[in-house]
Amino acid sequence: MLAPAKDAVCGIAAIDHGADAVYIGAERFGAREAAGNTLVDIAKVVEYAHRFWAKVYVTLNTLLKDEELAQAQRLIHELYDIGIDGLVVQDMGLLEMDLPPVPLIASTQTNNVTVEKVRFLEQVGFQRVILARELSLPEIKKIREQTSVELESFVHGA
């Protein structure tokens, strides 16, 4: 079970209550600005989670402006260095950057609603695709039958 973590306290609590993974926002470039966390706080969650074989994914799921690219790249390297397990992204421009070998997860905000879109994301190197919330079970099944990338789907929430 993957749970959201507004902050380090929530991330640790989610792991204490059975989550095998959490996602958390960094200080910048996340869709939930109010849920931004320092690298120190993210490192605390990573250290705690890894003690219990849980994973920590960081959301960097906004569209980036040209003037933000260098800062985003630096942040991604810092997140990789503290040991995050993956990066949830929206901006495909990140694929053109010099990134560390951190697993990329396509955010639901990339409008993942068709087999063709999910296949594209799989072909360009995404490890996992978070499907659009609006998909029905038959639509998800169709995507699963025609792709091999990991799929994630919301079961609760917005």
mmCIF file of N, CA and C in Angstrom, residues 41-135:
data_model
loop_
_atom_site.group_PDB
_atom_site.id
_atom_site.type_symbol
_atom_site.label_atom_id
_atom_site.label_comp_id
_atom_site.label_asym_id
_atom_site.label_seq_id
_atom_site.Cartn_x
_atom_site.Cartn_y
_atom_site.Cartn_z
ATOM 1 N N ASP A 41 14.233 16.542 6.060
ATOM 2 C CA ASP A 41 13.032 15.792 6.439
ATOM 3 C C ASP A 41 12.824 14.578 5.539
ATOM 4 N N ILE A 42 13.069 14.741 4.252
ATOM 5 C CA ILE A 42 12.918 13.601 3.334
ATOM 6 C C ILE A 42 13.936 12.526 3.689
ATOM 7 N N ALA A 43 15.150 12.933 4.017
ATOM 8 C CA ALA A 43 16.179 11.965 4.415
ATOM 9 C C ALA A 43 15.754 11.187 5.659
ATOM 10 N N LYS A 44 15.106 11.856 6.605
ATOM 11 C CA LYS A 44 14.607 11.166 7.806
ATOM 12 C C LYS A 44 13.592 10.087 7.433
ATOM 13 N N VAL A 45 12.687 10.431 6.522
ATOM 14 C CA VAL A 45 11.679 9.456 6.096
ATOM 15 C C VAL A 45 12.344 8.296 5.371
ATOM 16 N N VAL A 46 13.295 8.588 4.491
ATOM 17 C CA VAL A 46 14.005 7.531 3.756
ATOM 18 C C VAL A 46 14.716 6.597 4.723
ATOM 19 N N GLU A 47 15.454 7.165 5.660
ATOM 20 C CA GLU A 47 16.185 6.334 6.626
ATOM 21 C C GLU A 47 15.221 5.451 7.414
ATOM 22 N N TYR A 48 14.135 6.022 7.872
ATOM 23 C CA TYR A 48 13.158 5.264 8.658
ATOM 24 C C TYR A 48 12.488 4.193 7.799
ATOM 25 N N ALA A 49 12.051 4.575 6.627
ATOM 26 C CA ALA A 49 11.341 3.643 5.742
ATOM 27 C C ALA A 49 12.211 2.447 5.380
ATOM 28 N N HIS A 50 13.459 2.710 5.066
ATOM 29 C CA HIS A 50 14.342 1.629 4.624
ATOM 30 C C HIS A 50 14.642 0.626 5.726
ATOM 31 N N ARG A 51 14.512 1.036 6.976
ATOM 32 C CA ARG A 51 14.660 0.081 8.080
ATOM 33 C C ARG A 51 13.597 -1.014 8.007
ATOM 34 N N PHE A 52 12.457 -0.683 7.419
ATOM 35 C CA PHE A 52 11.329 -1.609 7.343
ATOM 36 C C PHE A 52 11.056 -2.053 5.901
ATOM 37 N N TRP A 53 12.037 -1.886 5.030
ATOM 38 C CA TRP A 53 11.940 -2.269 3.622
ATOM 39 C C TRP A 53 10.820 -1.538 2.889
ATOM 40 N N ALA A 54 10.444 -0.384 3.391
ATOM 41 C CA ALA A 54 9.444 0.453 2.717
ATOM 42 C C ALA A 54 10.161 1.422 1.783
ATOM 43 N N LYS A 55 9.445 1.912 0.815
ATOM 44 C CA LYS A 55 10.024 2.795 -0.194
ATOM 45 C C LYS A 55 9.496 4.216 -0.033
ATOM 46 N N VAL A 56 10.312 5.160 -0.514
ATOM 47 C CA VAL A 56 9.936 6.572 -0.478
ATOM 48 C C VAL A 56 10.068 7.141 -1.883
ATOM 49 N N TYR A 57 8.956 7.664 -2.380
ATOM 50 C CA TYR A 57 8.908 8.303 -3.691
ATOM 51 C C TYR A 57 8.688 9.793 -3.487
ATOM 52 N N VAL A 58 9.412 10.603 -4.231
ATOM 53 C CA VAL A 58 9.285 12.051 -4.112
ATOM 54 C C VAL A 58 8.579 12.589 -5.344
ATOM 55 N N THR A 59 7.615 13.474 -5.097
ATOM 56 C CA THR A 59 6.873 14.077 -6.202
ATOM 57 C C THR A 59 7.592 15.321 -6.696
ATOM 58 N N LEU A 60 7.864 15.321 -7.978
ATOM 59 C CA LEU A 60 8.384 16.486 -8.688
ATOM 60 C C LEU A 60 7.470 16.593 -9.907
ATOM 61 N N ASN A 61 6.211 16.913 -9.636
ATOM 62 C CA ASN A 61 5.167 16.717 -10.643
ATOM 63 C C ASN A 61 4.485 17.999 -11.094
ATOM 64 N N THR A 62 5.313 19.018 -11.338
ATOM 65 C CA THR A 62 4.816 20.222 -11.982
ATOM 66 C C THR A 62 5.523 20.378 -13.318
ATOM 67 N N LEU A 63 4.966 21.225 -14.162
ATOM 68 C CA LEU A 63 5.650 21.575 -15.400
ATOM 69 C C LEU A 63 6.695 22.637 -15.072
ATOM 70 N N LEU A 64 7.889 22.434 -15.574
ATOM 71 C CA LEU A 64 9.002 23.311 -15.225
ATOM 72 C C LEU A 64 9.193 24.407 -16.267
ATOM 73 N N LYS A 65 9.576 25.578 -15.789
ATOM 74 C CA LYS A 65 9.953 26.681 -16.669
ATOM 75 C C LYS A 65 11.423 26.521 -17.007
ATOM 76 N N ASP A 66 11.848 27.070 -18.127
ATOM 77 C CA ASP A 66 13.247 26.955 -18.539
ATOM 78 C C ASP A 66 14.202 27.382 -17.438
ATOM 79 N N GLU A 67 13.862 28.467 -16.750
ATOM 80 C CA GLU A 67 14.764 28.985 -15.720
ATOM 81 C C GLU A 67 14.788 28.108 -14.465
ATOM 82 N N GLU A 68 13.919 27.105 -14.380
ATOM 83 C CA GLU A 68 13.889 26.207 -13.224
ATOM 84 C C GLU A 68 14.636 24.892 -13.470
ATOM 85 N N LEU A 69 15.027 24.650 -14.704
ATOM 86 C CA LEU A 69 15.595 23.340 -15.052
ATOM 87 C C LEU A 69 16.864 23.002 -14.278
ATOM 88 N N ALA A 70 17.783 23.938 -14.187
ATOM 89 C CA ALA A 70 19.043 23.654 -13.480
ATOM 90 C C ALA A 70 18.790 23.358 -12.009
ATOM 91 N N GLN A 71 17.897 24.120 -11.390
ATOM 92 C CA GLN A 71 17.592 23.887 -9.973
ATOM 93 C C GLN A 71 16.892 22.539 -9.785
ATOM 94 N N ALA A 72 16.004 22.188 -10.701
ATOM 95 C CA ALA A 72 15.310 20.895 -10.611
ATOM 96 C C ALA A 72 16.308 19.748 -10.771
ATOM 97 N N GLN A 73 17.223 19.880 -11.703
ATOM 98 C CA GLN A 73 18.230 18.836 -11.904
ATOM 99 C C GLN A 73 19.093 18.671 -10.661
ATOM 100 N N ARG A 74 19.499 19.772 -10.061
ATOM 101 C CA ARG A 74 20.295 19.723 -8.833
ATOM 102 C C ARG A 74 19.508 19.043 -7.712
ATOM 103 N N LEU A 75 18.234 19.397 -7.582
ATOM 104 C CA LEU A 75 17.384 18.783 -6.563
ATOM 105 C C LEU A 75 17.276 17.277 -6.770
ATOM 106 N N ILE A 76 17.091 16.857 -8.000
ATOM 107 C CA ILE A 76 16.970 15.422 -8.292
ATOM 108 C C ILE A 76 18.244 14.687 -7.889
ATOM 109 N N HIS A 77 19.394 15.263 -8.167
ATOM 110 C CA HIS A 77 20.659 14.637 -7.761
ATOM 111 C C HIS A 77 20.757 14.556 -6.230
ATOM 112 N N GLU A 78 20.326 15.603 -5.537
ATOM 113 C CA GLU A 78 20.362 15.586 -4.074
ATOM 114 C C GLU A 78 19.408 14.532 -3.519
ATOM 115 N N LEU A 79 18.238 14.424 -4.111
ATOM 116 C CA LEU A 79 17.272 13.407 -3.669
ATOM 117 C C LEU A 79 17.819 12.002 -3.906
ATOM 118 N N TYR A 80 18.448 11.795 -5.036
ATOM 119 C CA TYR A 80 19.058 10.502 -5.336
ATOM 120 C C TYR A 80 20.137 10.178 -4.292
ATOM 121 N N ASP A 81 20.932 11.182 -3.962
ATOM 122 C CA ASP A 81 22.021 10.974 -2.995
ATOM 123 C C ASP A 81 21.505 10.596 -1.612
ATOM 124 N N ILE A 82 20.310 11.045 -1.243
ATOM 125 C CA ILE A 82 19.789 10.657 0.078
ATOM 126 C C ILE A 82 19.059 9.320 0.024
ATOM 127 N N GLY A 83 18.913 8.756 -1.167
ATOM 128 C CA GLY A 83 18.425 7.383 -1.259
ATOM 129 C C GLY A 83 16.961 7.189 -1.582
ATOM 130 N N ILE A 84 16.308 8.188 -2.197
ATOM 131 C CA ILE A 84 14.901 7.970 -2.550
ATOM 132 C C ILE A 84 14.783 6.780 -3.499
ATOM 133 N N ASP A 85 13.601 6.205 -3.530
ATOM 134 C CA ASP A 85 13.375 5.003 -4.336
ATOM 135 C C ASP A 85 12.775 5.293 -5.700
ATOM 136 N N GLY A 86 12.352 6.519 -5.922
ATOM 137 C CA GLY A 86 11.789 6.878 -7.212
ATOM 138 C C GLY A 86 11.302 8.312 -7.193
ATOM 139 N N LEU A 87 11.061 8.823 -8.399
ATOM 140 C CA LEU A 87 10.659 10.201 -8.576
ATOM 141 C C LEU A 87 9.386 10.236 -9.409
ATOM 142 N N VAL A 88 8.337 10.841 -8.876
ATOM 143 C CA VAL A 88 7.058 10.968 -9.573
ATOM 144 C C VAL A 88 7.098 12.286 -10.346
ATOM 145 N N VAL A 89 7.045 12.197 -11.689
ATOM 146 C CA VAL A 89 7.229 13.392 -12.508
ATOM 147 C C VAL A 89 6.082 13.608 -13.490
ATOM 148 N N GLN A 90 5.954 14.859 -13.892
ATOM 149 C CA GLN A 90 4.994 15.228 -14.927
ATOM 150 C C GLN A 90 5.700 15.735 -16.186
ATOM 151 N N ASP A 91 6.762 16.490 -16.032
ATOM 152 C CA ASP A 91 7.400 17.179 -17.152
ATOM 153 C C ASP A 91 8.325 16.234 -17.922
ATOM 154 N N MET A 92 7.964 15.959 -19.167
ATOM 155 C CA MET A 92 8.764 15.056 -19.998
ATOM 156 C C MET A 92 10.119 15.653 -20.365
ATOM 157 N N GLY A 93 10.289 16.953 -20.180
ATOM 158 C CA GLY A 93 11.584 17.576 -20.422
ATOM 159 C C GLY A 93 12.679 17.009 -19.532
ATOM 160 N N LEU A 94 12.294 16.442 -18.395
ATOM 161 C CA LEU A 94 13.283 15.831 -17.504
ATOM 162 C C LEU A 94 14.025 14.687 -18.186
ATOM 163 N N LEU A 95 13.395 14.069 -19.168
ATOM 164 C CA LEU A 95 14.032 12.948 -19.868
ATOM 165 C C LEU A 95 15.273 13.394 -20.644
ATOM 166 N N GLU A 96 15.369 14.680 -20.929
ATOM 167 C CA GLU A 96 16.508 15.223 -21.673
ATOM 168 C C GLU A 96 17.640 15.685 -20.761
ATOM 169 N N MET A 97 17.448 15.574 -19.466
ATOM 170 C CA MET A 97 18.440 16.058 -18.516
ATOM 171 C C MET A 97 19.434 14.964 -18.139
ATOM 172 N N ASP A 98 20.530 15.400 -17.564
ATOM 173 C CA ASP A 98 21.539 14.479 -17.039
ATOM 174 C C ASP A 98 21.106 14.078 -15.631
ATOM 175 N N LEU A 99 20.305 13.016 -15.559
ATOM 176 C CA LEU A 99 19.755 12.578 -14.280
ATOM 177 C C LEU A 99 20.506 11.365 -13.752
ATOM 178 N N PRO A 100 20.534 11.204 -12.440
ATOM 179 C CA PRO A 100 21.087 9.973 -11.875
ATOM 180 C C PRO A 100 20.131 8.825 -12.197
ATOM 181 N N PRO A 101 20.547 7.595 -11.963
ATOM 182 C CA PRO A 101 19.696 6.445 -12.320
ATOM 183 C C PRO A 101 18.561 6.201 -11.323
ATOM 184 N N VAL A 102 17.777 7.227 -11.074
ATOM 185 C CA VAL A 102 16.631 7.113 -10.177
ATOM 186 C C VAL A 102 15.426 6.630 -10.993
ATOM 187 N N PRO A 103 14.674 5.667 -10.492
ATOM 188 C CA PRO A 103 13.489 5.211 -11.215
ATOM 189 C C PRO A 103 12.480 6.353 -11.390
ATOM 190 N N LEU A 104 11.968 6.475 -12.608
ATOM 191 C CA LEU A 104 10.981 7.505 -12.910
ATOM 192 C C LEU A 104 9.585 6.903 -12.930
ATOM 193 N N ILE A 105 8.663 7.647 -12.341
ATOM 194 C CA ILE A 105 7.261 7.246 -12.264
ATOM 195 C C ILE A 105 6.450 8.357 -12.916
ATOM 196 N N ALA A 106 5.625 8.011 -13.890
ATOM 197 C CA ALA A 106 4.814 9.006 -14.581
ATOM 198 C C ALA A 106 3.615 9.376 -13.727
ATOM 199 N N SER A 107 3.531 10.635 -13.353
ATOM 200 C CA SER A 107 2.443 11.138 -12.524
ATOM 201 C C SER A 107 1.098 10.973 -13.227
ATOM 202 N N THR A 108 0.051 10.845 -12.453
ATOM 203 C CA THR A 108 -1.294 10.827 -13.013
ATOM 204 C C THR A 108 -1.575 12.114 -13.779
ATOM 205 N N GLN A 109 -0.840 13.160 -13.468
ATOM 206 C CA GLN A 109 -1.018 14.440 -14.150
ATOM 207 C C GLN A 109 -0.511 14.429 -15.585
ATOM 208 N N THR A 110 0.094 13.341 -16.018
ATOM 209 C CA THR A 110 0.491 13.244 -17.423
ATOM 210 C C THR A 110 -0.636 12.673 -18.277
ATOM 211 N N ASN A 111 -1.832 12.553 -17.679
ATOM 212 C CA ASN A 111 -3.042 12.145 -18.407
ATOM 213 C C ASN A 111 -2.894 10.746 -19.010
ATOM 214 N N ASN A 112 -2.648 9.787 -18.168
ATOM 215 C CA ASN A 112 -2.400 8.412 -18.586
ATOM 216 C C ASN A 112 -3.717 7.651 -18.723
ATOM 217 N N VAL A 113 -4.339 7.807 -19.882
ATOM 218 C CA VAL A 113 -5.678 7.245 -20.081
ATOM 219 C C VAL A 113 -5.767 6.240 -21.232
ATOM 220 N N THR A 114 -4.720 6.119 -22.036
ATOM 221 C CA THR A 114 -4.794 5.210 -23.183
ATOM 222 C C THR A 114 -3.633 4.228 -23.185
ATOM 223 N N VAL A 115 -3.838 3.133 -23.875
ATOM 224 C CA VAL A 115 -2.770 2.152 -24.057
ATOM 225 C C VAL A 115 -1.572 2.809 -24.735
ATOM 226 N N GLU A 116 -1.857 3.629 -25.738
ATOM 227 C CA GLU A 116 -0.777 4.263 -26.499
ATOM 228 C C GLU A 116 0.085 5.167 -25.610
ATOM 229 N N LYS A 117 -0.551 5.924 -24.737
ATOM 230 C CA LYS A 117 0.199 6.811 -23.851
ATOM 231 C C LYS A 117 1.053 6.006 -22.883
ATOM 232 N N VAL A 118 0.481 4.973 -22.304
ATOM 233 C CA VAL A 118 1.221 4.153 -21.347
ATOM 234 C C VAL A 118 2.361 3.423 -22.059
ATOM 235 N N ARG A 119 2.123 2.943 -23.258
ATOM 236 C CA ARG A 119 3.177 2.281 -24.029
ATOM 237 C C ARG A 119 4.326 3.252 -24.325
ATOM 238 N N PHE A 120 3.983 4.484 -24.691
ATOM 239 C CA PHE A 120 5.011 5.507 -24.924
ATOM 240 C C PHE A 120 5.861 5.705 -23.671
ATOM 241 N N LEU A 121 5.206 5.882 -22.530
ATOM 242 C CA LEU A 121 5.932 6.102 -21.280
ATOM 243 C C LEU A 121 6.833 4.919 -20.951
ATOM 244 N N GLU A 122 6.345 3.723 -21.213
ATOM 245 C CA GLU A 122 7.148 2.520 -21.000
ATOM 246 C C GLU A 122 8.377 2.537 -21.912
ATOM 247 N N GLN A 123 8.194 2.910 -23.167
ATOM 248 C CA GLN A 123 9.287 2.892 -24.144
ATOM 249 C C GLN A 123 10.361 3.938 -23.861
ATOM 250 N N VAL A 124 9.972 5.069 -23.246
ATOM 251 C CA VAL A 124 10.981 6.097 -22.965
ATOM 252 C C VAL A 124 11.645 5.918 -21.607
ATOM 253 N N GLY A 125 11.294 4.849 -20.891
ATOM 254 C CA GLY A 125 12.056 4.499 -19.701
ATOM 255 C C GLY A 125 11.375 4.643 -18.360
ATOM 256 N N PHE A 126 10.089 4.951 -18.333
ATOM 257 C CA PHE A 126 9.420 5.023 -17.038
ATOM 258 C C PHE A 126 9.280 3.629 -16.452
ATOM 259 N N GLN A 127 9.526 3.521 -15.153
ATOM 260 C CA GLN A 127 9.406 2.237 -14.460
ATOM 261 C C GLN A 127 7.959 1.958 -14.081
ATOM 262 N N ARG A 128 7.216 3.028 -13.796
ATOM 263 C CA ARG A 128 5.829 2.871 -13.366
ATOM 264 C C ARG A 128 5.012 4.019 -13.944
ATOM 265 N N VAL A 129 3.735 3.728 -14.188
ATOM 266 C CA VAL A 129 2.801 4.745 -14.679
ATOM 267 C C VAL A 129 1.616 4.790 -13.719
ATOM 268 N N ILE A 130 1.335 5.991 -13.218
ATOM 269 C CA ILE A 130 0.167 6.181 -12.365
ATOM 270 C C ILE A 130 -0.991 6.542 -13.287
ATOM 271 N N LEU A 131 -1.972 5.687 -13.322
ATOM 272 C CA LEU A 131 -3.091 5.860 -14.244
ATOM 273 C C LEU A 131 -4.012 6.987 -13.797
ATOM 274 N N ALA A 132 -4.727 7.545 -14.775
ATOM 275 C CA ALA A 132 -5.708 8.585 -14.475
ATOM 276 C C ALA A 132 -6.785 8.015 -13.569
ATOM 277 N N ARG A 133 -7.246 8.828 -12.657
ATOM 278 C CA ARG A 133 -8.246 8.398 -11.676
ATOM 279 C C ARG A 133 -9.561 7.998 -12.320
ATOM 280 N N GLU A 134 -9.845 8.545 -13.483
ATOM 281 C CA GLU A 134 -11.148 8.353 -14.127
ATOM 282 C C GLU A 134 -11.305 7.003 -14.819
ATOM 283 N N LEU A 135 -10.241 6.235 -14.935
ATOM 284 C CA LEU A 135 -10.316 4.976 -15.670
ATOM 285 C C LEU A 135 -11.170 3.938 -14.943
#
